[in-house]
Amino acid sequence: MNDQSHRFFLFSIEENYNALLNRGNEARDLPSETTERWIAKWEDLFLDPETSTSRLYCIKKSGILDSDIFEMDGVEEIDLETYLARLRWEPPVEDDLEMIDELELVE
Amino acid sequence: MALNLSTLTNSATSGDVLAEALTTADFLESVPVLRNLARGSQKGGDAKQGTALNQPKALPYDGKGYLYMPGVIGNHASIPNPLGALDDFTFQVDGLNAGVVRPASTVTLFSQYNAGNSSFIFRQQTSGKVKVVLYCSAGSFVYQSTAIPTNTVGIRVTRVGTLLTYLVDTGSGYVSHDTDTVVDNALIDSTSPFRIGEYGNGDPLLGKMSRARVWNNGTASGTPSIDVDFTATNVRHGDTKFKCATGQVVTINQSGNDPATVIKKSVLRFDGTNDGLQGLFNQTIDSGYMFASFSVLGDGGESLARIFSANSTGAFDYQSGGFTLRRFELNHQIQVRWNGGSEVTHSDVFNGERGDFLLESPLRAGDQNSKINNADADDGACVLPNPVSSEEFGIGSNTAGDGNACIDLEYLALFPSSITDAQAADVVKYINNRNLVFLRHQTDGYYFYDAQNAPVGPITSGSSAWNGRIVGSDFGDSDRYATQSTANHQPVSDGFKVTFADNTDHLDIPSINQAGWQIVGTSLGTFVYRVNANEQIRLNLLGYRGSAGDRKAGDLYGIILLPESATGKDIQEARKMLIDRGASESVTGSSAETFWLSRSDIVEFESVDFSGVANVRFGWNSCSAMTKFNVGSLPDATNVYNAFGSSGLTSFNTDLPLALRVDFAWKDCASLASFGAVDIKNCTNFTSSWQGTSALTSFPAGAKLGTSASNVNFSSAWKSSGLTSFPALELNNGNNFVLAFDACSNLTSLETGISFSANASNIAFYGAFLNCTSLVDFPPRAFDGFGTPANDSFLNTWLGCSALSANSVENILVSIDTSGQSAPSSGPQITISYNVATGSLSAATNTAVTSLKAKGWSIIVNNVTL
């Protein structure tokens, strides 16, 4: 998985993603969206841990057709480094805040 | 090789051993007599064949292994397009038999040839001359040596510039035999396959070869371009695909009933047309118990092909008094014929689906319930009545020479039917230990997703689905198709391995909720896990589903699920098989980050070599069922951040000698009750390492925590843990103990001898023992060597320690005073709560207070500033 073999995306609008999915299925003559598809259903994309609403996903370049149009609202192309960093995002540790609260109680 | 049955049965029960495939026969020798190695009074006669044409031939194991090729087109080894344009080169073949050196017709040693797209052909002629055809831009050129010695076992040809040298090995190493002046053009960069034992569609090799090599230099120096070594230990008997020493995948192409075969054990080959052996029992037998290990070749032979048969004198085996284990017509089933009755007992036998297998069958009145590979039992279905009455027997055919089976026979024995089940099990074990006929998954494995059986191309559905079925397994002999309907998620097979390209690739499998041992062979390592019975519906490269976004990319060679009863030997044999097929034995790369994150199925993680792996961040995090981690060391791991957090570990005994950070490593491991005296001496960050380990009541005195590091951070390290005591660890390199033991409500004492921060500066201890409500005994001299305090250094440090003794207060304050350190510029408070019922503050305490105040400290005890 690298920037040469894959494209990486942050999708934030479900409707626009579904349009990409459905247009791609039609272009590939896949029989039914419910049984076969070229990319995953929205719910199977990776939840962006930072926003908990947008989705992360990578697509093999070998499977992309010229007719697949990614230029639309809610589709942000990112690089591998950003993709991995966002997948591994963690909320900040809250121990310090907790400690301060405890100290304030004493003082 | 004589079979010593004395370890299996006593002399009275070893009487009817019929035969064993002999190792004393020479390569390709027709075998007229198969000696009966049985001893004792019930010994029958030898198995014989007086007609040369009908004699099976021997393919004996020579102790190293070789590729047998039958001299029939379609039987050869191949590698797809492995070479570039050769300039100087060395060709070499070893382990040849005499028939290859003086063949009946020209044979190909190896080649890269296809009409119009050829590089070379390396051949041996009937005259004994070595022939080399070179293809280059100037045309094709043919060269040949004088006849080489008849006792040649190896041939090497080198080209250096225009000098072609023929060398031979007659057993004493290579010596020059002849030379030629040749064209020095680079050979054509052919895209044809490299073929051993054939060129295009011609000159197939009849004989054997143990190794074939090509170097892209004329001195046979350095690593070859091709090194196909059939003696290599990873190459197994009967393999049809393997990875050779130079990394290419070698395919053994097979055709017909005498197929090319990798020989790693002695077999007697029956041709399925007219081969068979017959003999006399020298008595009338009415029953028996047969064991036979063999593999089915080609089309399996004739209709009703016999494996073993017996009959009354002058009658046939299918008539009254006789019996046979045979093919059912031209189907792939085994049929028992007994006293004129019959019953089909096993399927998928004569189609070669089972490879080598061990057939055992009681043969007695009312019980012919056979098993294959200690499995696939008839379960009482085969109960043909009445004893037989037989004096003659046949192997590979009946005694009339009909019903010829096409098999490689490895072993056959007939015991009295009186042997016990335990004795029969011992015989099976004996044969399997000696011949390695079958592995545990073939007995009762649940699935084996074998990459060599995966359809080539993307794994999708229908004919492009990947079946994990194990033919004959008691638990796995049903279709288990792995599929993937989303194109972007489809792993791709090349027929040898299945490649997962990214974190989207995975497979859907039929629901399984079966505990057992999962063995996973991949390019990232070969791993063994005991898994629980959680329902599973997906496979990733490393096994079942964990964190979807963290699926790994790599090559998969196979995934096996064995039953929980599998032994260590069973598991290691399965693991070894996957490694032999190309999976990495140890963990590859420098990172195992998130490899098993959130794998809720793993109960036990077996040992594997993690040398070279620096990063195991989140490696086993949230493996909520994982109670055991049986890896003795993560020897090169530097980043162990959150590696085991929220896992189900009950104990931990893995050394982490190079770890630089183990922060959050065991956080919230609520079942962690035992932590070993592990070596984590180089680590600087223990933040929250054991936080929330509520079952951890003690900590090992021998643990080395940052003892070879500096400015070590222990903030929240044991916060909210279940500690009841704490040993006299050397913690002198720690400078951050903020909230280190916060809310350890069961902690009653720290052992005398503990030493904090003697080698540190800018030290923070605020809240270190906050709300340790059971802490009574704080030892003396803990801070004697204390370095420069940070702001707020002792603020709230012992606040809420409502059980602390007055003597402990003395120990704390006297020791801080002994350190000689003045208060920090901000936050000079030393905050202590204690239990006044243990006495009032001592004179020594008051003296220390006075001294500390002189150094700028503000001492607050039970909310009163002293």
mmCIF file of C-alpha atoms in Angstrom, chain B residues 463-790:
data_model
loop_
_atom_site.group_PDB
_atom_site.id
_atom_site.type_symbol
_atom_site.label_atom_id
_atom_site.label_comp_id
_atom_site.label_asym_id
_atom_site.label_seq_id
_atom_site.Cartn_x
_atom_site.Cartn_y
_atom_site.Cartn_z
ATOM 1 C CA SER B 463 -15.496 -20.625 -9.117
ATOM 2 C CA SER B 464 -13.212 -17.870 -7.872
ATOM 3 C CA ALA B 465 -14.013 -18.454 -4.213
ATOM 4 C CA TRP B 466 -11.425 -20.056 -1.947
ATOM 5 C CA ASN B 467 -12.496 -23.286 -0.298
ATOM 6 C CA GLY B 468 -11.167 -24.116 3.153
ATOM 7 C CA ARG B 469 -12.528 -27.645 3.048
ATOM 8 C CA ILE B 470 -10.283 -30.447 4.285
ATOM 9 C CA VAL B 471 -11.206 -33.623 2.470
ATOM 10 C CA GLY B 472 -11.590 -36.439 4.952
ATOM 11 C CA SER B 473 -11.310 -34.366 8.113
ATOM 12 C CA ASP B 474 -13.885 -35.277 10.722
ATOM 13 C CA PHE B 475 -14.659 -31.602 11.364
ATOM 14 C CA GLY B 476 -13.664 -29.987 8.107
ATOM 15 C CA ASP B 477 -14.947 -32.073 5.233
ATOM 16 C CA SER B 478 -17.528 -29.628 3.943
ATOM 17 C CA ASP B 479 -17.264 -26.672 1.641
ATOM 18 C CA ARG B 480 -16.176 -23.474 3.373
ATOM 19 C CA TYR B 481 -15.907 -20.876 0.652
ATOM 20 C CA ALA B 482 -14.126 -17.630 1.419
ATOM 21 C CA THR B 483 -15.511 -14.886 -0.794
ATOM 22 C CA GLN B 484 -15.322 -11.156 -1.355
ATOM 23 C CA SER B 485 -17.967 -9.248 -3.278
ATOM 24 C CA THR B 486 -16.377 -5.799 -3.121
ATOM 25 C CA ALA B 487 -13.814 -5.531 -5.892
ATOM 26 C CA ASN B 488 -11.593 -3.140 -3.972
ATOM 27 C CA HIS B 489 -11.332 -5.612 -1.073
ATOM 28 C CA GLN B 490 -10.337 -8.718 -3.008
ATOM 29 C CA PRO B 491 -7.042 -10.434 -2.194
ATOM 30 C CA VAL B 492 -5.284 -11.899 -5.209
ATOM 31 C CA SER B 493 -3.909 -15.416 -5.580
ATOM 32 C CA ASP B 494 -1.122 -16.601 -7.832
ATOM 33 C CA GLY B 495 -1.829 -20.228 -6.964
ATOM 34 C CA PHE B 496 0.943 -20.303 -4.398
ATOM 35 C CA LYS B 497 0.201 -17.430 -2.090
ATOM 36 C CA VAL B 498 -2.679 -15.011 -1.571
ATOM 37 C CA THR B 499 -1.699 -11.363 -1.470
ATOM 38 C CA PHE B 500 -3.553 -8.871 0.705
ATOM 39 C CA ALA B 501 -2.677 -5.467 -0.701
ATOM 40 C CA ASP B 502 -3.980 -3.042 1.902
ATOM 41 C CA ASN B 503 -6.196 -2.597 4.922
ATOM 42 C CA THR B 504 -9.370 -3.038 2.884
ATOM 43 C CA ASP B 505 -8.521 -6.561 1.730
ATOM 44 C CA HIS B 506 -10.302 -9.333 3.570
ATOM 45 C CA LEU B 507 -12.532 -12.348 2.974
ATOM 46 C CA ASP B 508 -15.966 -13.319 4.154
ATOM 47 C CA ILE B 509 -16.280 -16.888 5.409
ATOM 48 C CA PRO B 510 -19.217 -19.017 6.505
ATOM 49 C CA SER B 511 -19.940 -18.341 10.142
ATOM 50 C CA ILE B 512 -17.837 -20.404 12.494
ATOM 51 C CA ASN B 513 -17.897 -20.406 16.257
ATOM 52 C CA GLN B 514 -15.297 -22.968 17.057
ATOM 53 C CA ALA B 515 -12.514 -22.779 19.614
ATOM 54 C CA GLY B 516 -9.191 -24.239 18.573
ATOM 55 C CA TRP B 517 -5.668 -23.467 17.460
ATOM 56 C CA GLN B 518 -5.331 -21.127 14.531
ATOM 57 C CA ILE B 519 -2.070 -21.363 12.602
ATOM 58 C CA VAL B 520 -1.444 -18.544 10.160
ATOM 59 C CA GLY B 521 1.478 -18.587 7.725
ATOM 60 C CA THR B 522 2.271 -15.217 6.165
ATOM 61 C CA SER B 523 5.106 -13.132 4.826
ATOM 62 C CA LEU B 524 4.929 -11.193 8.102
ATOM 63 C CA GLY B 525 5.532 -14.310 10.175
ATOM 64 C CA THR B 526 3.919 -17.608 11.046
ATOM 65 C CA PHE B 527 1.718 -17.282 14.080
ATOM 66 C CA VAL B 528 -0.144 -19.641 16.361
ATOM 67 C CA TYR B 529 -3.083 -18.543 18.477
ATOM 68 C CA ARG B 530 -5.508 -20.431 20.610
ATOM 69 C CA VAL B 531 -8.824 -18.894 19.700
ATOM 70 C CA ASN B 532 -12.162 -18.930 21.446
ATOM 71 C CA ALA B 533 -15.597 -19.829 20.151
ATOM 72 C CA ASN B 534 -16.671 -16.300 19.300
ATOM 73 C CA GLU B 535 -18.534 -16.241 16.024
ATOM 74 C CA GLN B 536 -16.257 -15.364 13.128
ATOM 75 C CA ILE B 537 -17.296 -14.372 9.639
ATOM 76 C CA ARG B 538 -14.157 -12.766 8.230
ATOM 77 C CA LEU B 539 -10.541 -13.598 7.541
ATOM 78 C CA ASN B 540 -7.707 -11.130 7.307
ATOM 79 C CA LEU B 541 -4.064 -11.714 6.509
ATOM 80 C CA LEU B 542 -3.316 -12.455 10.172
ATOM 81 C CA GLY B 543 -6.428 -14.456 10.987
ATOM 82 C CA TYR B 544 -9.807 -13.315 12.184
ATOM 83 C CA ARG B 545 -11.048 -9.789 12.285
ATOM 84 C CA GLY B 546 -9.519 -7.304 14.669
ATOM 85 C CA SER B 547 -9.450 -3.600 14.037
ATOM 86 C CA ALA B 548 -10.712 -3.255 10.476
ATOM 87 C CA GLY B 549 -8.699 -0.154 9.697
ATOM 88 C CA ASP B 550 -5.545 -1.889 10.849
ATOM 89 C CA ARG B 551 -5.687 -4.937 8.605
ATOM 90 C CA LYS B 552 -2.252 -5.766 7.317
ATOM 91 C CA ALA B 553 -0.867 -6.202 3.846
ATOM 92 C CA GLY B 554 1.266 -9.191 2.896
ATOM 93 C CA ASP B 555 1.251 -12.689 1.474
ATOM 94 C CA LEU B 556 -0.759 -15.494 3.003
ATOM 95 C CA TYR B 557 0.372 -19.097 2.559
ATOM 96 C CA GLY B 558 -2.376 -20.711 4.581
ATOM 97 C CA ILE B 559 -4.639 -20.562 7.627
ATOM 98 C CA ILE B 560 -5.493 -23.719 9.548
ATOM 99 C CA LEU B 561 -7.848 -24.231 12.465
ATOM 100 C CA LEU B 562 -7.018 -27.282 14.565
ATOM 101 C CA PRO B 563 -9.162 -28.557 17.424
ATOM 102 C CA GLU B 564 -8.332 -27.523 20.963
ATOM 103 C CA SER B 565 -7.055 -31.032 21.644
ATOM 104 C CA ALA B 566 -4.205 -30.591 19.160
ATOM 105 C CA THR B 567 -0.854 -31.270 20.782
ATOM 106 C CA GLY B 568 2.196 -29.066 20.643
ATOM 107 C CA LYS B 569 3.636 -31.502 18.124
ATOM 108 C CA ASP B 570 0.532 -31.261 15.938
ATOM 109 C CA ILE B 571 0.686 -27.483 16.044
ATOM 110 C CA GLN B 572 4.385 -27.263 15.291
ATOM 111 C CA GLU B 573 4.042 -29.679 12.379
ATOM 112 C CA ALA B 574 1.310 -27.507 10.898
ATOM 113 C CA ARG B 575 3.386 -24.396 11.447
ATOM 114 C CA LYS B 576 6.418 -26.057 9.866
ATOM 115 C CA MET B 577 4.367 -27.020 6.823
ATOM 116 C CA LEU B 578 3.346 -23.408 6.224
ATOM 117 C CA ILE B 579 6.918 -22.245 6.716
ATOM 118 C CA ASP B 580 8.132 -24.869 4.255
ATOM 119 C CA ARG B 581 5.629 -23.472 1.786
ATOM 120 C CA GLY B 582 7.130 -20.023 1.992
ATOM 121 C CA ALA B 583 5.755 -18.327 5.096
ATOM 122 C CA SER B 584 8.250 -16.487 7.240
ATOM 123 C CA GLU B 585 9.201 -18.348 10.405
ATOM 124 C CA SER B 586 9.970 -15.227 12.409
ATOM 125 C CA VAL B 587 8.308 -11.844 12.409
ATOM 126 C CA THR B 588 9.549 -9.764 9.491
ATOM 127 C CA GLY B 589 10.125 -6.056 9.299
ATOM 128 C CA SER B 590 10.681 -3.656 12.142
ATOM 129 C CA SER B 591 7.081 -3.025 13.074
ATOM 130 C CA ALA B 592 4.249 -5.139 14.401
ATOM 131 C CA GLU B 593 2.203 -2.065 15.231
ATOM 132 C CA THR B 594 -1.514 -2.835 15.636
ATOM 133 C CA PHE B 595 -0.988 -6.347 14.198
ATOM 134 C CA TRP B 596 -3.488 -7.989 16.531
ATOM 135 C CA LEU B 597 -5.333 -4.909 17.789
ATOM 136 C CA SER B 598 -8.821 -5.756 19.071
ATOM 137 C CA ARG B 599 -8.559 -9.449 18.237
ATOM 138 C CA SER B 600 -11.169 -10.612 20.712
ATOM 139 C CA ASP B 601 -10.783 -14.213 19.561
ATOM 140 C CA ILE B 602 -7.213 -14.784 20.703
ATOM 141 C CA VAL B 603 -6.964 -16.606 24.035
ATOM 142 C CA GLU B 604 -3.326 -17.560 23.922
ATOM 143 C CA PHE B 605 -0.524 -16.173 21.778
ATOM 144 C CA GLU B 606 2.229 -18.676 21.125
ATOM 145 C CA SER B 607 5.917 -17.977 20.976
ATOM 146 C CA VAL B 608 7.448 -16.588 17.811
ATOM 147 C CA ASP B 609 10.744 -14.853 17.178
ATOM 148 C CA PHE B 610 10.330 -11.077 17.274
ATOM 149 C CA SER B 611 14.002 -10.270 16.685
ATOM 150 C CA GLY B 612 14.355 -7.055 14.755
ATOM 151 C CA VAL B 613 10.894 -5.800 15.590
ATOM 152 C CA ALA B 614 11.260 -2.370 17.177
ATOM 153 C CA ASN B 615 7.670 -1.218 17.218
ATOM 154 C CA VAL B 616 4.879 -3.228 18.822
ATOM 155 C CA ARG B 617 2.719 -0.194 19.536
ATOM 156 C CA PHE B 618 -0.871 -1.326 20.085
ATOM 157 C CA GLY B 619 0.225 -4.805 19.020
ATOM 158 C CA TRP B 620 -2.144 -6.753 21.267
ATOM 159 C CA ASN B 621 -4.206 -3.895 22.608
ATOM 160 C CA SER B 622 -7.811 -4.810 23.416
ATOM 161 C CA CYS B 623 -7.217 -8.518 22.865
ATOM 162 C CA SER B 624 -9.823 -8.891 25.532
ATOM 163 C CA ALA B 625 -9.741 -12.695 25.735
ATOM 164 C CA MET B 626 -5.983 -13.108 25.563
ATOM 165 C CA THR B 627 -4.932 -14.527 28.904
ATOM 166 C CA LYS B 628 -1.512 -15.843 27.931
ATOM 167 C CA PHE B 629 1.288 -14.284 25.943
ATOM 168 C CA ASN B 630 3.928 -16.955 25.543
ATOM 169 C CA VAL B 631 6.634 -14.878 23.905
ATOM 170 C CA GLY B 632 9.703 -14.905 26.144
ATOM 171 C CA SER B 633 11.183 -11.708 24.856
ATOM 172 C CA LEU B 634 10.555 -8.840 22.535
ATOM 173 C CA PRO B 635 14.291 -8.429 22.234
ATOM 174 C CA ASP B 636 14.444 -5.391 19.977
ATOM 175 C CA ALA B 637 11.187 -3.672 20.827
ATOM 176 C CA THR B 638 11.730 -0.027 21.670
ATOM 177 C CA ASN B 639 8.163 1.201 21.363
ATOM 178 C CA VAL B 640 5.764 -0.874 23.459
ATOM 179 C CA TYR B 641 3.251 1.926 23.822
ATOM 180 C CA ASN B 642 -0.192 0.599 24.673
ATOM 181 C CA ALA B 643 0.847 -2.818 23.383
ATOM 182 C CA PHE B 644 -1.226 -4.898 25.788
ATOM 183 C CA GLY B 645 -3.648 -2.311 27.139
ATOM 184 C CA SER B 646 -7.153 -3.551 27.904
ATOM 185 C CA SER B 647 -6.145 -7.095 27.080
ATOM 186 C CA GLY B 648 -7.210 -10.124 29.091
ATOM 187 C CA LEU B 649 -3.692 -11.022 30.202
ATOM 188 C CA THR B 650 -3.520 -12.791 33.536
ATOM 189 C CA SER B 651 0.253 -12.798 33.652
ATOM 190 C CA PHE B 652 3.159 -11.245 31.832
ATOM 191 C CA ASN B 653 6.701 -12.586 31.645
ATOM 192 C CA THR B 654 8.202 -11.095 28.516
ATOM 193 C CA ASP B 655 11.520 -9.313 28.665
ATOM 194 C CA LEU B 656 11.677 -5.905 27.032
ATOM 195 C CA PRO B 657 15.368 -5.142 27.329
ATOM 196 C CA LEU B 658 15.487 -2.349 24.742
ATOM 197 C CA ALA B 659 12.094 -0.833 25.384
ATOM 198 C CA LEU B 660 12.248 2.946 25.585
ATOM 199 C CA ARG B 661 8.571 3.449 26.204
ATOM 200 C CA VAL B 662 6.020 1.142 27.759
ATOM 201 C CA ASP B 663 3.506 3.851 28.567
ATOM 202 C CA PHE B 664 -0.035 2.490 28.795
ATOM 203 C CA ALA B 665 1.417 -0.925 27.932
ATOM 204 C CA TRP B 666 -0.742 -2.886 30.409
ATOM 205 C CA LYS B 667 -3.266 -0.197 31.259
ATOM 206 C CA ASP B 668 -6.664 -1.560 32.212
ATOM 207 C CA CYS B 669 -5.569 -5.198 32.046
ATOM 208 C CA ALA B 670 -8.122 -5.960 34.715
ATOM 209 C CA SER B 671 -7.176 -9.645 34.976
ATOM 210 C CA LEU B 672 -3.424 -9.151 35.175
ATOM 211 C CA ALA B 673 -2.598 -10.855 38.465
ATOM 212 C CA SER B 674 1.046 -11.681 37.927
ATOM 213 C CA PHE B 675 3.789 -9.565 36.478
ATOM 214 C CA GLY B 676 7.162 -11.230 36.094
ATOM 215 C CA ALA B 677 10.538 -9.904 37.088
ATOM 216 C CA VAL B 678 11.048 -8.676 33.585
ATOM 217 C CA ASP B 679 13.872 -6.626 32.217
ATOM 218 C CA ILE B 680 12.737 -3.161 31.112
ATOM 219 C CA LYS B 681 15.878 -1.420 32.202
ATOM 220 C CA ASN B 682 16.283 0.999 29.294
ATOM 221 C CA CYS B 683 12.809 2.405 29.369
ATOM 222 C CA THR B 684 12.180 6.074 30.113
ATOM 223 C CA ASN B 685 8.420 6.157 29.986
ATOM 224 C CA PHE B 686 6.191 4.116 32.269
ATOM 225 C CA THR B 687 3.259 6.503 32.142
ATOM 226 C CA SER B 688 0.102 4.636 33.143
ATOM 227 C CA SER B 689 1.828 1.348 32.386
ATOM 228 C CA TRP B 690 -0.070 -0.623 35.011
ATOM 229 C CA GLN B 691 -2.891 1.822 35.598
ATOM 230 C CA GLY B 692 -6.146 0.067 36.329
ATOM 231 C CA THR B 693 -4.613 -3.384 36.792
ATOM 232 C CA SER B 694 -7.024 -4.116 39.578
ATOM 233 C CA ALA B 695 -6.008 -7.773 39.980
ATOM 234 C CA LEU B 696 -2.333 -6.989 40.365
ATOM 235 C CA THR B 697 -1.735 -7.220 44.103
ATOM 236 C CA SER B 698 2.036 -7.440 44.118
ATOM 237 C CA PHE B 699 4.924 -6.385 41.965
ATOM 238 C CA PRO B 700 8.136 -8.374 41.463
ATOM 239 C CA ALA B 701 11.151 -7.285 43.449
ATOM 240 C CA GLY B 702 13.427 -8.352 40.618
ATOM 241 C CA ALA B 703 11.900 -6.189 37.922
ATOM 242 C CA LYS B 704 14.261 -3.718 36.328
ATOM 243 C CA LEU B 705 12.373 -0.539 35.530
ATOM 244 C CA GLY B 706 14.456 2.141 33.859
ATOM 245 C CA THR B 707 17.502 1.238 35.893
ATOM 246 C CA SER B 708 19.758 1.978 32.911
ATOM 247 C CA ALA B 709 17.886 5.085 31.769
ATOM 248 C CA SER B 710 17.571 8.651 33.008
ATOM 249 C CA ASN B 711 14.693 11.037 33.644
ATOM 250 C CA VAL B 712 12.308 8.131 33.813
ATOM 251 C CA ASN B 713 8.628 8.939 33.852
ATOM 252 C CA PHE B 714 6.434 6.895 36.221
ATOM 253 C CA SER B 715 3.435 9.198 36.171
ATOM 254 C CA SER B 716 0.227 7.279 36.913
ATOM 255 C CA ALA B 717 2.259 4.093 36.464
ATOM 256 C CA TRP B 718 0.372 2.057 39.079
ATOM 257 C CA LYS B 719 -2.626 4.343 39.436
ATOM 258 C CA SER B 720 -5.809 2.556 40.518
ATOM 259 C CA SER B 721 -4.047 -0.790 40.518
ATOM 260 C CA GLY B 722 -4.776 -3.569 43.005
ATOM 261 C CA LEU B 723 -1.362 -3.409 44.674
ATOM 262 C CA THR B 724 -1.341 -4.301 48.361
ATOM 263 C CA SER B 725 2.385 -3.880 48.771
ATOM 264 C CA PHE B 726 5.275 -2.631 46.738
ATOM 265 C CA PRO B 727 8.817 -4.019 46.776
ATOM 266 C CA ALA B 728 12.067 -2.210 47.391
ATOM 267 C CA LEU B 729 12.677 -1.442 43.745
ATOM 268 C CA GLU B 730 15.498 0.747 42.649
ATOM 269 C CA LEU B 731 13.694 3.757 41.177
ATOM 270 C CA ASN B 732 16.504 6.241 41.451
ATOM 271 C CA ASN B 733 16.346 7.256 37.800
ATOM 272 C CA GLY B 734 12.737 8.345 38.000
ATOM 273 C CA ASN B 735 11.977 12.038 38.051
ATOM 274 C CA ASN B 736 8.246 11.977 37.435
ATOM 275 C CA PHE B 737 6.031 10.108 39.880
ATOM 276 C CA VAL B 738 2.984 12.295 39.437
ATOM 277 C CA LEU B 739 -0.051 10.275 40.545
ATOM 278 C CA ALA B 740 2.142 7.169 40.319
ATOM 279 C CA PHE B 741 0.174 5.275 42.989
ATOM 280 C CA ASP B 742 -2.933 7.451 42.948
ATOM 281 C CA ALA B 743 -6.031 5.631 44.217
ATOM 282 C CA CYS B 744 -4.213 2.393 45.025
ATOM 283 C CA SER B 745 -6.775 1.875 47.733
ATOM 284 C CA ASN B 746 -5.470 -1.563 48.739
ATOM 285 C CA LEU B 747 -1.846 -0.541 49.062
ATOM 286 C CA THR B 748 -0.781 -0.999 52.695
ATOM 287 C CA SER B 749 2.996 -0.830 52.597
ATOM 288 C CA LEU B 750 6.100 -0.110 50.654
ATOM 289 C CA GLU B 751 9.062 -2.299 51.421
ATOM 290 C CA THR B 752 11.972 -0.829 53.302
ATOM 291 C CA GLY B 753 14.857 -0.212 50.968
ATOM 292 C CA ILE B 754 12.918 1.472 48.211
ATOM 293 C CA SER B 755 14.758 4.464 46.871
ATOM 294 C CA PHE B 756 13.297 7.262 44.825
ATOM 295 C CA SER B 757 15.066 9.613 42.453
ATOM 296 C CA ALA B 758 18.594 9.589 43.832
ATOM 297 C CA ASN B 759 19.948 9.985 40.320
ATOM 298 C CA ALA B 760 17.363 12.452 39.084
ATOM 299 C CA SER B 761 16.613 16.141 39.111
ATOM 300 C CA ASN B 762 13.560 18.337 38.609
ATOM 301 C CA ILE B 763 11.579 15.672 40.343
ATOM 302 C CA ALA B 764 7.795 15.682 40.536
ATOM 303 C CA PHE B 765 5.943 13.655 43.128
ATOM 304 C CA TYR B 766 2.689 15.514 43.314
ATOM 305 C CA GLY B 767 -0.203 13.275 44.089
ATOM 306 C CA ALA B 768 2.071 10.244 43.967
ATOM 307 C CA PHE B 769 0.221 8.443 46.773
ATOM 308 C CA LEU B 770 -2.981 10.430 46.593
ATOM 309 C CA ASN B 771 -5.907 8.563 48.134
ATOM 310 C CA CYS B 772 -3.902 5.477 49.044
ATOM 311 C CA THR B 773 -6.463 5.022 51.769
ATOM 312 C CA SER B 774 -5.001 1.787 53.122
ATOM 313 C CA LEU B 775 -1.372 2.818 53.119
ATOM 314 C CA VAL B 776 -0.001 2.361 56.636
ATOM 315 C CA ASP B 777 3.713 1.790 56.303
ATOM 316 C CA PHE B 778 5.913 4.117 54.362
ATOM 317 C CA PRO B 779 9.538 3.060 54.797
ATOM 318 C CA PRO B 780 12.446 5.199 55.999
ATOM 319 C CA ARG B 781 15.225 6.576 53.798
ATOM 320 C CA ALA B 782 13.142 6.472 50.610
ATOM 321 C CA PHE B 783 14.130 10.062 49.719
ATOM 322 C CA ASP B 784 17.593 10.247 51.248
ATOM 323 C CA GLY B 785 19.222 10.709 47.873
ATOM 324 C CA PHE B 786 16.431 12.782 46.388
ATOM 325 C CA GLY B 787 17.564 15.202 43.695
ATOM 326 C CA THR B 788 16.338 18.693 42.837
ATOM 327 C CA PRO B 789 12.570 18.971 43.321
ATOM 328 C CA ALA B 790 10.275 20.348 40.629
#
